[in-house]
């Protein structure tokens, strides 16, 4: 793979934009005409710059308060292309009732957005698998997954049993033309309580069927896992099995030795996780959709613009990284 074509100093970026923080005025948020950007040339990297996505959990406060119509229009204006859901509800006062899945699909289509995936509680797959697959198909998403750990039984046997369960769900998803994925946090990279030399994530990866079970690598949490349970390289997982990782969570972290995780979650561009090295080291094979997430975005000050301000600044920083 060719080297990254642009130097990217995230701290310099943050300083440069601090004085010109996006003014998401009411007119903008409520549907002012979006400015059209020239179509970007396809990225030479395996994370294309013209498919940057957002996990709606990052702006959950705005989805709840303003509704999907306002929020999706604003995300399209910013330049996001792919939407990963974290639930399908908004404040019922917006419509006088709850929004429906077909209505959300229409809003996606009207704003030129695509649903790339959804985080679903693992209990929903156990109790309502076909219903969740129905929802994914209505929204037009190619992937559906969970942010839950495979299991809370942190033994080799526990993770093998979880892998068996995911294989069943994954086969059902494949039969519907969908890809089932699991999103990691740090705990999956811990060692098994009964076999301290065995990493739980490796058990899950080895025992899930690559035809039916995929992974969404949360890069921040992978580096937290590396900090807490050293001995692995997050990029190596992708490099070794690139087609199993259709999605990334591109969340930034700032080193903090006072935090047990080793890093604080920050806006993309404000931290010091080695993203340039990661993007280079995963190699050129396959294509991975980069999805911005920031768990703490609703607390961004000033608020407003709050989480939507963080979303716009982070989009610009991601564009710079992948540029």
Short mmCIF file of C-alpha atoms in Angstrom, two decimals:
data_model
loop_
_atom_site.label_atom_id
_atom_site.label_comp_id
_atom_site.label_asym_id
_atom_site.label_seq_id
_atom_site.Cartn_x
_atom_site.Cartn_y
_atom_site.Cartn_z
CA UNK A 1 0.00 0.00 0.00
CA UNK A 2 1.27 3.51 -0.78
CA UNK A 3 2.14 5.75 2.10
CA UNK A 4 -0.46 8.13 3.50
CA UNK A 5 -0.36 11.13 1.22
CA UNK A 6 -1.04 13.77 3.80
CA UNK A 7 0.72 14.64 7.03
CA UNK A 8 -1.79 14.53 9.85
CA UNK A 9 -1.03 16.19 13.20
CA UNK A 10 -4.28 15.88 15.11
CA UNK A 11 -3.25 18.24 17.90
CA UNK A 12 -2.34 20.97 15.36
CA UNK A 13 -5.70 20.42 13.69
CA UNK A 14 -7.58 20.86 16.92
CA UNK A 15 -5.72 24.09 17.72
CA UNK A 16 -6.32 25.40 14.21
CA UNK A 17 -10.05 24.78 14.39
CA UNK A 18 -10.63 25.75 18.00
CA UNK A 19 -11.38 29.36 17.10
CA UNK A 20 -13.66 28.47 14.26
CA UNK A 21 -15.78 25.77 15.86
CA UNK A 22 -18.70 24.96 13.64
CA UNK A 23 -21.59 27.30 14.26
CA UNK A 24 -24.51 24.98 13.82
CA UNK A 25 -27.06 27.73 13.76
CA UNK A 26 -30.72 26.87 14.03
CA UNK A 27 -31.18 27.38 10.31
CA UNK A 28 -28.48 24.80 9.60
CA UNK A 29 -29.80 22.23 12.02
CA UNK A 30 -33.37 22.57 10.86
CA UNK A 31 -32.66 21.99 7.21
CA UNK A 32 -30.87 24.92 5.58
CA UNK A 33 -29.73 24.07 2.08
CA UNK A 34 -26.67 21.84 2.12
CA UNK A 35 -23.64 22.91 0.19
CA UNK A 36 -22.58 20.43 -2.44
CA UNK A 37 -19.01 19.18 -2.24
CA UNK A 38 -17.17 17.95 -5.26
CA UNK A 39 -17.08 14.18 -5.42
CA UNK A 40 -13.92 12.93 -3.79
CA UNK A 41 -11.61 10.65 -5.68
CA UNK A 42 -11.63 7.09 -4.39
CA UNK A 43 -9.16 6.60 -1.55
CA UNK A 44 -6.07 4.49 -2.20
CA UNK A 45 -6.31 3.32 1.38
CA UNK A 46 -8.41 0.38 2.49
CA UNK A 47 -10.61 2.81 4.46
CA UNK A 48 -12.24 4.94 1.76
CA UNK A 49 -12.54 8.65 2.53
CA UNK A 50 -15.81 8.93 0.60
CA UNK A 51 -17.72 6.50 2.83
CA UNK A 52 -17.10 7.97 6.29
CA UNK A 53 -19.83 6.86 8.66
CA UNK A 54 -21.18 7.79 12.08
CA UNK A 55 -22.50 5.70 14.94
CA UNK A 56 -25.63 7.54 16.05
CA UNK A 57 -24.88 6.73 19.69
CA UNK A 58 -22.36 9.58 19.44
CA UNK A 59 -25.18 12.08 18.92
CA UNK A 60 -27.90 10.24 20.82
CA UNK A 61 -28.97 13.44 22.56
CA UNK A 62 -29.75 15.12 19.24
CA UNK A 63 -31.51 12.08 17.78
CA UNK A 64 -33.76 11.92 20.81
CA UNK A 65 -34.49 15.64 21.04
CA UNK A 66 -34.54 16.73 17.38
CA UNK A 67 -35.48 13.48 15.65
CA UNK A 68 -34.08 11.55 12.72
CA UNK A 69 -35.34 14.02 10.12
CA UNK A 70 -33.36 16.97 11.45
CA UNK A 71 -30.31 14.94 12.43
CA UNK A 72 -29.94 12.97 9.20
CA UNK A 73 -30.22 16.16 7.14
CA UNK A 74 -27.48 17.74 9.24
CA UNK A 75 -25.20 14.71 8.95
CA UNK A 76 -25.63 14.74 5.18
CA UNK A 77 -24.71 18.45 5.14
CA UNK A 78 -21.55 17.70 7.11
CA UNK A 79 -20.58 15.00 4.62
CA UNK A 80 -21.26 11.71 6.36
CA UNK A 81 -22.38 8.93 4.02
CA UNK A 82 -22.97 5.86 6.18
CA UNK A 83 -25.23 5.61 9.22
CA UNK A 84 -24.85 3.01 11.95
CA UNK A 85 -27.90 2.87 14.18
CA UNK A 86 -28.10 2.55 17.95
CA UNK A 87 -31.85 2.10 18.17
CA UNK A 88 -34.72 3.22 15.99
CA UNK A 89 -36.62 5.62 18.27
CA UNK A 90 -36.93 9.35 18.84
CA UNK A 91 -38.97 11.57 21.14
CA UNK A 92 -42.63 10.82 20.46
CA UNK A 93 -43.49 14.52 20.76
CA UNK A 94 -41.86 15.09 17.35
CA UNK A 95 -44.53 13.18 15.39
CA UNK A 96 -47.08 12.63 18.12
CA UNK A 97 -46.12 8.95 17.95
CA UNK A 98 -43.04 6.84 17.40
CA UNK A 99 -41.34 6.96 14.01
CA UNK A 100 -41.52 3.80 11.88
CA UNK A 101 -38.72 1.94 10.14
CA UNK A 102 -40.07 2.73 6.63
CA UNK A 103 -40.15 6.42 7.60
CA UNK A 104 -36.52 6.26 8.72
CA UNK A 105 -35.63 4.54 5.43
CA UNK A 106 -37.30 7.36 3.50
CA UNK A 107 -35.30 9.94 5.44
CA UNK A 108 -32.08 8.09 4.64
CA UNK A 109 -32.94 7.96 0.96
CA UNK A 110 -34.03 11.60 0.84
CA UNK A 111 -30.70 12.69 2.30
CA UNK A 112 -28.49 10.44 0.16
CA UNK A 113 -27.44 8.37 3.16
CA UNK A 114 -26.99 4.62 3.53
CA UNK A 115 -27.58 2.49 6.59
CA UNK A 116 -24.39 0.48 7.04
CA UNK A 117 -25.24 -1.41 10.24
CA UNK A 118 -26.93 -1.35 13.62
CA UNK A 119 -26.03 -2.16 17.21
CA UNK A 120 -28.61 -4.54 18.61
CA UNK A 121 -28.68 -5.94 22.13
CA UNK A 122 -27.48 -9.54 22.19
CA UNK A 123 -30.71 -10.50 23.97
CA UNK A 124 -32.64 -9.28 20.91
CA UNK A 125 -30.83 -11.78 18.73
CA UNK A 126 -31.75 -14.54 21.16
CA UNK A 127 -35.42 -13.56 21.39
CA UNK A 128 -36.20 -11.82 18.10
CA UNK A 129 -33.56 -12.75 15.52
CA UNK A 130 -35.83 -12.68 12.47
CA UNK A 131 -37.39 -9.40 13.59
CA UNK A 132 -33.97 -7.78 13.80
CA UNK A 133 -33.06 -9.11 10.38
CA UNK A 134 -36.37 -7.75 9.07
CA UNK A 135 -35.48 -4.30 10.46
CA UNK A 136 -32.06 -4.43 8.81
CA UNK A 137 -33.60 -5.25 5.45
CA UNK A 138 -36.22 -2.52 5.70
CA UNK A 139 -33.46 0.03 6.35
CA UNK A 140 -31.33 -1.38 3.54
CA UNK A 141 -28.29 -2.14 5.66
CA UNK A 142 -25.82 -4.85 4.65
CA UNK A 143 -24.67 -5.54 8.22
CA UNK A 144 -26.33 -5.98 11.59
CA UNK A 145 -24.46 -6.54 14.82
CA UNK A 146 -24.08 -6.14 18.53
CA UNK A 147 -21.81 -4.12 20.78
CA UNK A 148 -22.20 -6.69 23.56
CA UNK A 149 -19.31 -8.96 24.53
CA UNK A 150 -19.91 -12.46 23.16
CA UNK A 151 -20.48 -13.63 26.74
CA UNK A 152 -19.76 -12.64 30.31
CA UNK A 153 -18.34 -16.12 30.97
CA UNK A 154 -14.66 -15.33 30.51
CA UNK A 155 -13.43 -18.88 30.07
CA UNK A 156 -12.32 -20.73 26.97
CA UNK A 157 -15.45 -22.90 27.16
CA UNK A 158 -17.63 -19.82 27.65
CA UNK A 159 -16.24 -18.13 24.53
CA UNK A 160 -16.50 -21.34 22.50
CA UNK A 161 -20.17 -21.61 23.46
CA UNK A 162 -20.69 -17.98 22.50
CA UNK A 163 -19.03 -18.62 19.15
CA UNK A 164 -21.46 -21.47 18.52
CA UNK A 165 -24.37 -19.13 19.22
CA UNK A 166 -23.00 -16.44 16.88
CA UNK A 167 -22.51 -19.07 14.17
CA UNK A 168 -26.23 -19.87 14.28
CA UNK A 169 -27.23 -16.21 14.15
CA UNK A 170 -24.66 -15.53 11.44
CA UNK A 171 -25.95 -18.34 9.25
CA UNK A 172 -29.48 -16.91 9.59
CA UNK A 173 -28.17 -13.46 8.61
CA UNK A 174 -26.30 -14.90 5.62
CA UNK A 175 -29.49 -16.60 4.46
CA UNK A 176 -31.09 -13.15 4.35
CA UNK A 177 -28.17 -11.56 2.47
CA UNK A 178 -26.81 -9.86 5.60
CA UNK A 179 -23.56 -9.99 7.56
CA UNK A 180 -23.69 -10.40 11.34
CA UNK A 181 -20.92 -8.65 13.28
CA UNK A 182 -19.61 -8.32 16.81
CA UNK A 183 -18.18 -5.04 18.09
CA UNK A 184 -15.45 -5.26 20.70
CA UNK A 185 -14.72 -3.35 23.83
CA UNK A 186 -11.51 -3.85 25.81
CA UNK A 187 -12.60 -6.89 27.81
CA UNK A 188 -12.56 -9.26 24.84
CA UNK A 189 -8.77 -8.87 24.75
CA UNK A 190 -8.35 -10.10 28.31
CA UNK A 191 -7.03 -13.57 29.05
CA UNK A 192 -9.29 -16.47 29.91
CA UNK A 193 -9.75 -16.94 33.64
CA UNK A 194 -9.21 -20.70 33.34
CA UNK A 195 -6.32 -20.52 30.84
CA UNK A 196 -4.32 -17.32 31.53
CA UNK A 197 -2.20 -17.73 28.40
CA UNK A 198 -5.23 -17.69 26.07
CA UNK A 199 -6.72 -14.41 24.88
CA UNK A 200 -10.53 -14.49 24.77
CA UNK A 201 -10.74 -12.59 21.48
CA UNK A 202 -8.58 -15.25 19.83
CA UNK A 203 -10.95 -17.98 21.02
CA UNK A 204 -13.92 -16.15 19.52
CA UNK A 205 -12.13 -15.46 16.26
CA UNK A 206 -10.94 -19.05 15.87
CA UNK A 207 -14.30 -20.65 16.65
CA UNK A 208 -16.63 -18.43 14.65
CA UNK A 209 -17.32 -19.33 11.04
CA UNK A 210 -15.73 -16.71 8.74
CA UNK A 211 -18.53 -17.28 6.24
CA UNK A 212 -21.14 -16.07 8.69
CA UNK A 213 -19.60 -14.05 11.54
CA UNK A 214 -17.79 -10.75 11.03
CA UNK A 215 -16.08 -8.24 13.31
CA UNK A 216 -16.35 -4.51 13.77
CA UNK A 217 -13.02 -3.44 15.26
CA UNK A 218 -13.39 -0.57 17.69
CA UNK A 219 -9.87 0.76 17.35
CA UNK A 220 -9.93 2.78 20.56
CA UNK A 221 -11.03 -0.18 22.67
CA UNK A 222 -8.51 -2.43 20.93
CA UNK A 223 -5.70 -0.10 22.02
CA UNK A 224 -7.15 0.00 25.52
CA UNK A 225 -7.04 -3.81 25.42
CA UNK A 226 -3.43 -3.65 24.32
CA UNK A 227 -2.65 -1.27 27.20
CA UNK A 228 -4.32 -3.48 29.80
CA UNK A 229 -3.40 -6.90 28.42
CA UNK A 230 -0.27 -6.39 26.27
CA UNK A 231 1.03 -8.78 23.68
CA UNK A 232 -0.96 -8.12 20.50
CA UNK A 233 -1.14 -5.63 17.67
CA UNK A 234 -4.68 -4.43 16.77
CA UNK A 235 -3.71 -3.93 13.12
CA UNK A 236 -2.45 -7.50 12.84
CA UNK A 237 -5.95 -8.91 13.35
CA UNK A 238 -7.17 -6.99 10.32
CA UNK A 239 -4.07 -7.67 8.26
CA UNK A 240 -4.38 -11.42 8.85
CA UNK A 241 -8.12 -11.66 8.11
CA UNK A 242 -9.04 -8.44 6.28
CA UNK A 243 -12.37 -9.60 4.89
CA UNK A 244 -13.73 -10.37 8.35
CA UNK A 245 -13.54 -6.68 9.30
CA UNK A 246 -15.98 -4.77 7.08
CA UNK A 247 -16.45 -2.02 9.69
CA UNK A 248 -14.22 0.00 12.01
CA UNK A 249 -15.10 2.31 14.87
CA UNK A 250 -12.66 5.18 14.53
CA UNK A 251 -12.70 6.67 17.99
CA UNK A 252 -9.80 8.73 19.29
CA UNK A 253 -8.11 8.55 22.66
CA UNK A 254 -5.72 10.79 24.53
CA UNK A 255 -3.11 9.08 26.72
CA UNK A 256 -3.80 9.47 30.44
CA UNK A 257 -1.92 7.31 32.94
CA UNK A 258 -4.45 8.27 35.62
CA UNK A 259 -7.18 6.47 33.65
CA UNK A 260 -7.20 2.69 34.18
CA UNK A 261 -7.84 2.32 30.45
CA UNK A 262 -4.73 4.32 29.61
CA UNK A 263 -6.64 6.79 27.43
CA UNK A 264 -9.51 9.27 27.65
CA UNK A 265 -12.09 9.27 24.85
CA UNK A 266 -11.79 12.54 22.89
CA UNK A 267 -12.88 14.04 19.58
CA UNK A 268 -11.18 12.57 16.57
CA UNK A 269 -8.10 14.68 15.95
CA UNK A 270 -7.62 15.62 19.60
CA UNK A 271 -5.94 12.41 20.74
CA UNK A 272 -2.75 10.51 20.19
CA UNK A 273 -3.76 7.00 19.17
CA UNK A 274 -1.46 5.91 16.29
CA UNK A 275 -4.06 6.13 13.54
CA UNK A 276 -1.63 6.87 10.71
CA UNK A 277 0.38 3.77 11.62
CA UNK A 278 -2.77 1.66 12.03
CA UNK A 279 -4.14 2.66 8.62
CA UNK A 280 -0.79 1.86 7.03
CA UNK A 281 -0.28 -1.41 8.92
CA UNK A 282 -3.66 -3.03 8.16
CA UNK A 283 -2.60 -3.39 4.54
CA UNK A 284 -4.42 -2.68 1.27
CA UNK A 285 -6.61 -5.76 1.01
CA UNK A 286 -10.39 -5.53 1.38
CA UNK A 287 -12.31 -2.35 2.14
CA UNK A 288 -13.33 -1.22 5.61
CA UNK A 289 -15.94 1.45 6.32
CA UNK A 290 -14.63 3.91 8.89
CA UNK A 291 -17.32 4.91 11.38
CA UNK A 292 -16.76 7.79 13.79
CA UNK A 293 -17.86 7.25 17.36
CA UNK A 294 -17.34 9.29 20.50
CA UNK A 295 -19.15 8.04 23.57
CA UNK A 296 -18.65 11.39 25.32
CA UNK A 297 -19.78 13.64 22.46
CA UNK A 298 -23.10 14.72 24.07
CA UNK A 299 -21.03 16.38 26.82
CA UNK A 300 -19.10 18.50 24.33
CA UNK A 301 -19.10 22.15 25.34
CA UNK A 302 -20.50 24.57 24.42
CA UNK A 303 -23.76 22.76 24.08
CA UNK A 304 -25.18 23.70 21.62
CA UNK A 305 -23.53 22.76 19.29
CA UNK A 306 -22.58 19.87 21.55
CA UNK A 307 -22.41 16.47 19.89
CA UNK A 308 -23.14 17.74 16.39
CA UNK A 309 -20.21 20.13 16.70
CA UNK A 310 -18.00 17.21 17.70
CA UNK A 311 -19.39 15.25 14.75
CA UNK A 312 -18.41 17.97 12.28
CA UNK A 313 -14.93 18.55 13.67
CA UNK A 314 -14.29 14.81 13.82
CA UNK A 315 -15.48 14.36 10.23
CA UNK A 316 -12.99 16.97 9.08
CA UNK A 317 -10.19 15.27 10.99
CA UNK A 318 -11.09 11.85 9.59
CA UNK A 319 -11.18 13.30 6.09
CA UNK A 320 -7.72 14.67 6.72
CA UNK A 321 -6.41 11.31 7.87
CA UNK A 322 -7.81 9.46 4.88
CA UNK A 323 -7.26 12.30 2.40
#
